[in-house]
Coordinates of C-alpha atoms and ligand atoms in Angstrom, one line a residue:
Chain A
X1 CA -36.9 -57.2 18.0
X2 CA -35.6 -53.8 17.1
X3 CA -37.9 -52.4 20.0
X4 CA -36.3 -54.5 22.7
X5 CA -32.9 -53.5 21.6
X6 CA -33.8 -49.9 21.7
X7 CA -35.7 -50.5 25.5
X8 CA -32.5 -51.9 26.6
X9 CA -30.2 -49.2 25.2
X10 CA -32.3 -46.6 26.7
X11 CA -32.5 -48.4 30.1
X12 CA -28.8 -49.0 30.0
X13 CA -28.3 -45.0 29.1
X14 CA -30.4 -44.2 32.3
X15 CA -28.7 -46.5 34.4
X16 CA -24.9 -46.2 33.4
X17 CA -24.5 -42.6 32.6
X18 CA -21.1 -42.0 30.9
X19 CA -19.8 -38.9 32.2
X20 CA -19.9 -36.0 29.9
X21 CA -16.4 -35.0 28.8
X22 CA -15.8 -31.6 30.2
X23 CA -13.3 -29.5 28.0
X24 CA -13.3 -26.3 29.9
X25 CA -13.1 -25.3 33.5
X26 CA -16.1 -23.7 35.1
X27 CA -16.2 -20.0 36.0
X28 CA -15.2 -19.2 39.4
X29 CA -17.0 -16.3 41.9
X30 CA -14.5 -13.3 42.3
X31 CA -16.0 -10.7 44.7
X32 CA -17.3 -8.1 42.2
X33 CA -17.3 -5.0 44.3
X34 CA -14.5 -3.4 42.4
X35 CA -16.2 -3.4 39.3
X36 CA -17.6 0.3 39.5
X37 CA -18.0 1.7 35.5
X38 CA -21.5 2.7 35.2
X39 CA -23.8 1.8 32.2
X40 CA -23.8 5.0 30.4
X41 CA -20.1 5.6 30.8
X42 CA -19.7 1.8 29.5
X43 CA -22.0 2.4 26.5
X44 CA -20.5 5.5 25.5
X45 CA -16.8 3.8 26.2
X46 CA -18.1 0.8 23.6
X47 CA -19.4 3.5 20.9
X48 CA -15.9 5.2 21.1
X49 CA -14.5 1.7 20.3
X50 CA -16.5 1.5 17.2
X51 CA -15.7 5.2 16.0
X52 CA -11.9 4.4 16.2
X53 CA -12.5 1.0 14.3
X54 CA -14.5 3.2 11.6
X55 CA -11.8 5.7 11.3
X56 CA -9.2 3.0 10.9
X57 CA -11.2 1.7 7.7
X58 CA -12.1 5.5 6.5
X59 CA -7.9 5.9 6.3
X60 CA -7.4 2.4 4.7
X61 CA -9.7 3.8 2.0
X62 CA -7.6 6.8 1.9
X63 CA -4.5 4.9 1.6
X64 CA -5.7 2.6 -1.1
X65 CA -7.1 5.7 -3.2
X66 CA -3.8 7.7 -3.0
X67 CA -2.0 4.3 -3.7
X68 CA -3.6 4.1 -7.2
X69 CA -1.5 4.0 -10.4
X70 CA -3.1 7.3 -11.7
X71 CA -3.2 9.1 -8.3
X72 CA 0.3 7.8 -7.4
X73 CA 0.9 9.9 -4.3
X74 CA 2.9 7.2 -2.0
X75 CA 3.5 9.9 0.5
X76 CA -0.1 10.7 1.1
X77 CA -0.8 6.9 1.3
X78 CA 1.7 6.1 3.6
X79 CA 0.5 8.9 5.9
X80 CA -3.4 7.8 5.8
X81 CA -2.1 3.7 5.9
X82 CA -0.1 4.6 9.3
X83 CA -3.1 6.8 10.5
X84 CA -5.3 3.5 9.6
X85 CA -2.8 1.5 12.0
X86 CA -3.1 4.2 14.7
X87 CA -6.8 4.3 14.8
X88 CA -6.6 0.3 15.4
X89 CA -4.4 1.0 18.1
X90 CA -6.5 3.6 19.9
X91 CA -9.3 0.9 19.6
X92 CA -7.0 -1.5 21.4
X93 CA -6.2 0.9 24.2
X94 CA -9.9 1.5 24.6
X95 CA -10.4 -2.3 25.0
X96 CA -7.3 -2.6 27.5
X97 CA -9.1 0.1 29.7
X98 CA -12.1 -1.7 29.9
X99 CA -10.4 -4.6 30.6
X100 CA -8.4 -3.3 33.4
X101 CA -11.6 -1.9 35.0
X102 CA -13.3 -5.8 34.9
X103 CA -15.4 -5.1 31.7
X104 CA -15.6 -7.0 28.9
X105 CA -16.7 -10.4 30.8
X106 CA -19.4 -10.5 28.4
X107 CA -20.7 -8.8 25.2
X108 CA -17.2 -9.0 23.7
X109 CA -18.5 -10.2 20.2
X110 CA -20.8 -7.2 19.4
X111 CA -18.3 -4.5 20.4
X112 CA -16.9 -4.2 16.6
X113 CA -18.7 -4.1 13.6
X114 CA -16.8 -4.2 10.1
X115 CA -18.4 -1.6 7.6
X116 CA -17.3 -0.5 4.3
X117 CA -16.1 3.1 4.5
X118 CA -18.2 5.5 3.3
X119 CA -16.1 7.7 1.2
X120 CA -13.9 6.1 -1.6
X121 CA -12.1 9.1 -3.6
X122 CA -11.1 12.3 -3.0
X123 CA -10.4 15.1 -5.4
X124 CA -6.8 15.7 -4.8
X125 CA -4.5 15.5 -1.4
X126 CA -5.8 18.6 0.2
X127 CA -9.1 17.3 0.0
X128 CA -8.0 14.2 2.0
X129 CA -6.3 16.3 4.4
X130 CA -9.4 18.3 5.0
X131 CA -11.6 15.3 5.0
X132 CA -9.0 13.6 7.9
X133 CA -9.2 17.2 9.8
X134 CA -13.0 17.0 9.8
X135 CA -13.0 13.3 10.7
X136 CA -10.7 13.9 13.8
X137 CA -12.9 17.0 15.1
X138 CA -15.6 14.7 15.0
X139 CA -13.4 12.2 17.1
X140 CA -12.5 14.6 19.4
X141 CA -16.0 15.8 19.8
X142 CA -17.2 12.2 20.4
X143 CA -14.4 11.3 23.1
X144 CA -15.7 14.6 25.1
X145 CA -19.1 13.1 24.8
X146 CA -17.7 9.9 26.6
X147 CA -15.8 12.1 29.3
X148 CA -19.2 13.9 30.1
X149 CA -20.9 10.5 30.2
X150 CA -18.2 9.2 32.7
X151 CA -18.1 12.2 35.0
X152 CA -21.6 13.3 35.0
X153 CA -23.2 9.7 36.3
X154 CA -25.0 10.6 39.5
X155 CA -23.7 7.3 41.3
X156 CA -20.3 7.4 40.4
X157 CA -17.9 10.3 38.7
X158 CA -15.3 8.0 37.1
X159 CA -12.4 10.2 37.8
X160 CA -9.7 8.2 36.3
X161 CA -11.2 7.4 32.8
X162 CA -12.1 10.5 32.5
X163 CA -8.6 11.7 33.4
X164 CA -7.0 9.0 30.8
X165 CA -9.5 10.2 28.2
X166 CA -8.5 13.9 28.8
X167 CA -4.7 13.2 29.4
X168 CA -3.6 10.4 26.5
X169 CA -6.7 10.7 24.1
X170 CA -7.5 14.5 23.8
X171 CA -3.9 15.3 23.7
X172 CA -3.3 13.1 20.8
X173 CA -6.3 14.5 19.2
X174 CA -5.4 18.0 19.5
X175 CA -1.8 17.2 18.8
X176 CA -3.0 15.4 15.4
X177 CA -5.6 17.9 14.7
X178 CA -2.6 20.6 14.5
X179 CA -0.5 18.4 12.7
X180 CA -3.3 17.5 9.9
X181 CA -4.4 21.1 9.4
X182 CA -0.6 22.5 9.6
X183 CA 0.1 20.0 6.4
X184 CA -3.0 21.2 4.8
X185 CA -2.5 24.9 5.0
X186 CA 1.4 24.8 3.6
X187 CA 0.3 22.0 0.9
X188 CA -2.7 24.8 0.0
X189 CA 0.0 27.9 0.0
X190 CA 2.1 25.4 -2.2
X191 CA -0.7 24.9 -4.6
X192 CA -1.4 28.4 -4.7
X193 CA 0.6 28.8 -8.3
X194 CA 1.8 25.6 -9.0
X195 CA -0.9 23.0 -8.3
X196 CA 0.6 20.0 -9.7
X197 CA 4.3 20.5 -8.8
X198 CA 3.0 21.5 -5.4
X199 CA 1.3 18.5 -4.6
X200 CA 4.3 16.3 -6.1
X201 CA 6.6 17.9 -3.7
X202 CA 4.7 17.9 -0.7
X203 CA 4.0 13.9 -1.3
X204 CA 7.7 13.2 -1.7
X205 CA 8.1 15.2 1.6
X206 CA 5.7 13.2 3.1
X207 CA 7.7 10.2 2.1
X208 CA 10.5 11.6 4.0
X209 CA 12.1 11.8 0.4
X210 CA 14.6 15.2 0.3
X211 CA 14.3 16.2 -3.5
Chain B
X1 CA -5.8 -9.2 -48.7
X2 CA -5.6 -5.7 -47.2
X3 CA -8.7 -6.6 -44.9
X4 CA -6.8 -9.2 -43.5
X5 CA -3.7 -7.3 -42.7
X6 CA -5.9 -4.7 -41.0
X7 CA -7.8 -7.0 -39.2
X8 CA -4.3 -8.9 -38.1
X9 CA -2.9 -5.4 -37.1
X10 CA -6.0 -5.0 -34.9
X11 CA -5.5 -8.2 -32.9
X12 CA -2.1 -7.4 -32.3
X13 CA -3.3 -4.1 -31.1
X14 CA -5.6 -5.4 -28.6
X15 CA -4.2 -8.8 -28.2
X16 CA -1.8 -10.2 -25.4
X17 CA 0.7 -8.3 -26.7
X18 CA -0.1 -4.7 -25.3
X19 CA 2.8 -3.2 -26.4
X20 CA 3.0 0.5 -27.6
X21 CA -0.5 1.3 -26.7
X22 CA 0.6 4.1 -23.9
X23 CA 2.6 5.3 -26.4
X24 CA -0.1 5.2 -29.1
X25 CA -2.0 7.4 -26.7
X26 CA 0.9 9.5 -26.1
X27 CA 1.5 10.5 -29.7
X28 CA -2.1 11.0 -30.7
X29 CA -2.7 13.2 -27.9
X30 CA 0.0 15.4 -27.8
X31 CA 0.4 18.2 -30.4
X32 CA -3.4 17.9 -30.5
X33 CA -5.5 20.9 -30.7
X34 CA -7.5 19.8 -27.5
X35 CA -6.5 20.8 -24.1
X36 CA -7.1 17.3 -22.8
X37 CA -4.6 14.7 -22.2
X38 CA -6.5 11.4 -21.2
X39 CA -4.2 8.7 -21.7
X40 CA -6.2 5.8 -21.0
X41 CA -3.7 3.1 -21.7
X42 CA -0.9 4.6 -19.5
X43 CA -1.7 2.3 -16.8
X44 CA -0.3 -0.2 -14.3
X45 CA -2.7 -2.9 -15.9
X46 CA -0.8 -5.4 -17.8
X47 CA -2.0 -9.6 -18.5
X48 CA -5.6 -9.5 -18.1
X49 CA -5.8 -8.1 -14.4
X50 CA -9.0 -6.9 -13.9
X51 CA -10.5 -7.6 -17.4
X52 CA -10.8 -11.3 -17.4
X53 CA -11.5 -14.1 -14.7
X54 CA -12.1 -13.2 -11.0
X55 CA -8.6 -12.9 -9.6
X56 CA -9.1 -9.3 -9.3
X57 CA -12.2 -9.5 -7.3
X58 CA -11.1 -12.1 -5.5
X59 CA -8.0 -10.2 -4.5
X60 CA -10.2 -7.4 -3.3
X61 CA -12.5 -9.9 -1.3
X62 CA -9.2 -11.7 0.3
X63 CA -8.2 -8.1 1.6
X64 CA -11.7 -7.6 3.2
X65 CA -11.6 -11.2 4.5
X66 CA -8.2 -10.5 6.3
X67 CA -9.8 -6.8 7.7
X68 CA -12.8 -8.8 9.3
X69 CA -10.5 -11.7 10.9
X70 CA -7.9 -9.3 12.0
X71 CA -10.9 -7.2 14.0
X72 CA -12.5 -10.5 15.1
X73 CA -8.8 -12.0 16.4
X74 CA -8.5 -8.8 18.4
X75 CA -11.7 -9.7 20.2
X76 CA -10.6 -12.9 21.0
X77 CA -7.5 -11.6 22.3
X78 CA -9.5 -8.9 24.3
X79 CA -11.7 -11.8 26.1
X80 CA -8.9 -13.9 26.8
X81 CA -7.5 -10.8 28.5
X82 CA -10.7 -10.1 31.0
X83 CA -10.3 -10.8 34.6
X84 CA -12.4 -14.1 34.4
X85 CA -10.6 -16.0 31.6
X86 CA -7.5 -14.3 32.5
X87 CA -5.3 -16.2 30.1
X88 CA -2.6 -13.8 28.8
X89 CA -0.9 -16.8 26.5
X90 CA -4.5 -17.3 24.6
X91 CA -4.8 -13.4 24.4
X92 CA -1.1 -13.4 22.9
X93 CA -1.5 -15.7 20.5
X94 CA -4.8 -14.1 19.4
X95 CA -3.4 -10.7 19.2
X96 CA -0.6 -12.1 16.9
X97 CA -2.9 -13.4 14.5
X98 CA -4.8 -10.0 14.6
X99 CA -1.9 -8.1 13.9
X100 CA -0.9 -10.5 11.0
X101 CA -4.1 -10.2 9.4
X102 CA -4.2 -6.4 9.5
X103 CA -0.8 -6.2 8.2
X104 CA -1.5 -8.6 5.4
X105 CA -4.8 -6.1 4.5
X106 CA -2.9 -3.4 3.9
X107 CA -0.3 -5.2 1.7
X108 CA -3.2 -6.6 -0.2
X109 CA -4.2 -3.3 -0.8
X110 CA -1.0 -2.0 -2.0
X111 CA -0.7 -5.2 -4.4
X112 CA -4.2 -4.3 -6.0
X113 CA -3.2 -0.7 -6.8
X114 CA -0.2 -2.2 -7.7
X115 CA -1.7 -4.3 -10.5
X116 CA -3.3 -1.0 -11.6
X117 CA -6.9 -2.0 -9.5
X118 CA -8.9 0.4 -7.0
X119 CA -9.9 -1.3 -3.8
X120 CA -13.2 -2.3 -3.2
X121 CA -14.0 -2.7 0.6
X122 CA -17.5 -4.0 -0.1
X123 CA -16.4 -7.0 -2.5
X124 CA -17.1 -10.6 -1.1
X125 CA -15.6 -13.6 -2.8
X126 CA -17.7 -16.1 -4.5
X127 CA -16.5 -18.9 -2.6
X128 CA -17.6 -17.3 0.8
X129 CA -19.7 -19.4 3.2
X130 CA -23.1 -17.7 4.5
X131 CA -22.3 -15.8 7.2
X132 CA -22.4 -17.2 10.6
X133 CA -25.1 -15.2 12.7
X134 CA -24.3 -16.9 16.0
X135 CA -20.6 -16.4 15.6
X136 CA -19.0 -15.3 19.0
X137 CA -15.6 -14.8 20.5
X138 CA -16.7 -15.7 23.9
X139 CA -15.7 -19.7 23.5
X140 CA -13.8 -21.5 26.0
X141 CA -9.9 -22.7 25.3
X142 CA -10.2 -25.6 23.0
X143 CA -13.2 -24.2 20.9
X144 CA -11.5 -20.8 20.6
X145 CA -8.3 -22.8 19.0
X146 CA -10.6 -24.9 16.7
X147 CA -11.8 -21.6 15.4
X148 CA -8.6 -20.2 14.9
X149 CA -7.6 -23.4 13.2
X150 CA -10.8 -23.1 10.8
X151 CA -10.3 -19.5 10.1
X152 CA -6.6 -19.8 9.1
X153 CA -7.7 -22.7 7.1
X154 CA -10.1 -20.9 5.4
X155 CA -7.5 -17.9 4.9
X156 CA -5.2 -20.4 3.3
X157 CA -7.2 -22.3 1.2
X158 CA -9.0 -18.7 -0.2
X159 CA -5.2 -18.4 -1.2
X160 CA -5.3 -21.7 -2.7
X161 CA -8.3 -20.9 -4.9
X162 CA -7.1 -17.6 -6.2
X163 CA -3.8 -19.2 -7.1
X164 CA -5.6 -21.7 -9.0
X165 CA -7.7 -19.1 -11.1
X166 CA -4.4 -17.4 -12.0
X167 CA -2.8 -20.5 -12.9
X168 CA -5.7 -21.9 -15.2
X169 CA -4.6 -23.0 -18.7
X170 CA -6.0 -19.8 -20.2
X171 CA -4.4 -16.9 -21.8
X172 CA -7.0 -14.9 -20.5
X173 CA -6.7 -15.5 -16.9
X174 CA -3.3 -16.6 -16.5
X175 CA -1.6 -14.6 -13.8
X176 CA 2.0 -15.8 -13.0
X177 CA 2.7 -12.6 -10.9
X178 CA -0.5 -12.9 -8.5
X179 CA 0.4 -16.7 -8.2
X180 CA 4.0 -15.9 -7.0
X181 CA 2.8 -13.3 -4.8
X182 CA 0.2 -15.5 -3.1
X183 CA 3.2 -18.3 -2.8
X184 CA 5.6 -16.0 -1.4
X185 CA 3.5 -14.1 1.2
X186 CA 0.8 -16.4 2.0
X187 CA 0.7 -19.8 1.8
X188 CA 4.1 -20.7 3.2
X189 CA 3.4 -18.6 6.3
X190 CA -0.1 -20.1 6.7
X191 CA 0.8 -23.6 6.6
X192 CA 3.3 -23.1 9.6
X193 CA 0.3 -21.3 11.6
X194 CA -2.0 -24.1 10.9
X195 CA 0.5 -26.7 11.8
X196 CA 1.1 -24.8 15.3
X197 CA -2.8 -24.4 16.2
X198 CA -3.3 -28.0 15.3
X199 CA -0.3 -28.9 17.4
X200 CA -2.2 -26.8 20.1
X201 CA -5.1 -28.6 19.7
X202 CA -3.8 -32.1 20.2
X203 CA -1.9 -31.1 23.3
X204 CA -5.4 -29.6 24.8
X205 CA -7.1 -33.1 23.8
X206 CA -4.7 -35.2 25.8
X207 CA -5.0 -33.0 28.9
X208 CA -8.6 -33.5 28.5
X209 CA -8.6 -37.1 28.3
X210 CA -5.9 -37.8 30.9
X211 CA -6.6 -39.1 34.3
X212 CA -10.6 -38.8 33.8
X213 CA -10.2 -34.9 33.2
X214 CA -8.7 -34.4 36.6
X215 CA -5.5 -32.8 35.0
X216 CA -7.8 -29.9 32.9
X217 CA -7.6 -26.9 35.2
X218 CA -3.8 -27.2 36.3
X219 CA -2.8 -28.2 32.3
X220 CA -4.9 -25.5 31.2
X221 CA -2.9 -22.8 33.2
X222 CA 0.4 -24.5 32.4
X223 CA -0.5 -24.5 28.7
X224 CA -1.3 -20.7 28.9
X225 CA 1.9 -19.9 30.8
X226 CA 3.7 -21.9 27.4
X227 CA 2.0 -19.9 25.3
X228 CA 2.9 -16.3 26.6
X229 CA 6.3 -17.9 26.0
X230 CA 6.5 -19.2 22.6
X231 CA 3.8 -16.8 20.6
Ligands
FE2_301 FE1 -8.5 7.6 17.0
FE2_302 FE1 -7.0 10.2 14.8

């Protein structure tokens, strides 16, 4: 009896197909000739986005360190938390650029991975400023390598992206590096004879406090 | 009798009333011949934060969860801004979720250090379900709203869990400061977000079912325009 019922049900399922609910609109076909970014340029841009995300996490760790009760350097913490948000914005700007050029139709999920930052503590404010400066120097180097990848493709010199990276990103890198180097040097001079007082005063200066 | 008094004194010193301990460190060390001034008890830890129970570790994991969700939402926002999907409203919705989660992770880190603890970026919650290897942000509209709703509920329910751990009727884990922090800065807003997302899925559901699905493509277009206005 059960078998008969099952057979009837199966027959019904074949004869009267219930149309599947469709919850989405099918993708459409759009000409693709305008999408001109090349493989190696695209790959290095994607890696650069991950680099910016990694920098944002490392700056968060610096902010966390200088927020500790026993460290108590809120000015440094603010500097580094702000830097973390800036790095996140850099990642977003690069993503927006890719989107403008017709990229990120697929392989979006694998663009960003979150890993715990490598370093968790710093000897002093100077130590962290110098670490930040080294990090930024590395980022500058990697932006230059994206530029090289995007201008030297034999099929397509990506002038516009190269211009964008040179004009916007390298500009910000060089300004940022100069700022960090200046801060590190001022602080180092203040520490020369008055180590703990120097860092204390410099920290309040970073907070925007006049004392 | 003396022994009893001594024990009682020790209990006072190490018990819930941890008064004077930083002061004791100071009076012990200042004026001593040695060069060190460790003052181990002059810290921000009070109550039993980080000493008993799992509230402190769960707070670290909560910051990490916000961090991960923040970048996942950012990827969803990006996906909805490619030329094929081209849904500026959905993109805006996810971008807002991303911004909020990012800000909350920084606030949580600050709060963890406010309570005298350090941030551990590798910490995971004991409540965490196994990580989904098939996770993708490349979903259609209703699927992506469903994911957003689920992950926002996860954030809210994690706050409930930490709140429960912080308000258990135990002198060792009771932490009203954390409980009120979660109430004030998290659960109220989360309830709004969850309600809004649930409302969006209800609207999309109606569009999908209505008129044998004939309305869907135009409905999604209009709904996206609507999201651009309200998010
Ligand atoms: Fe950057
Ligand atoms: Fe930077």
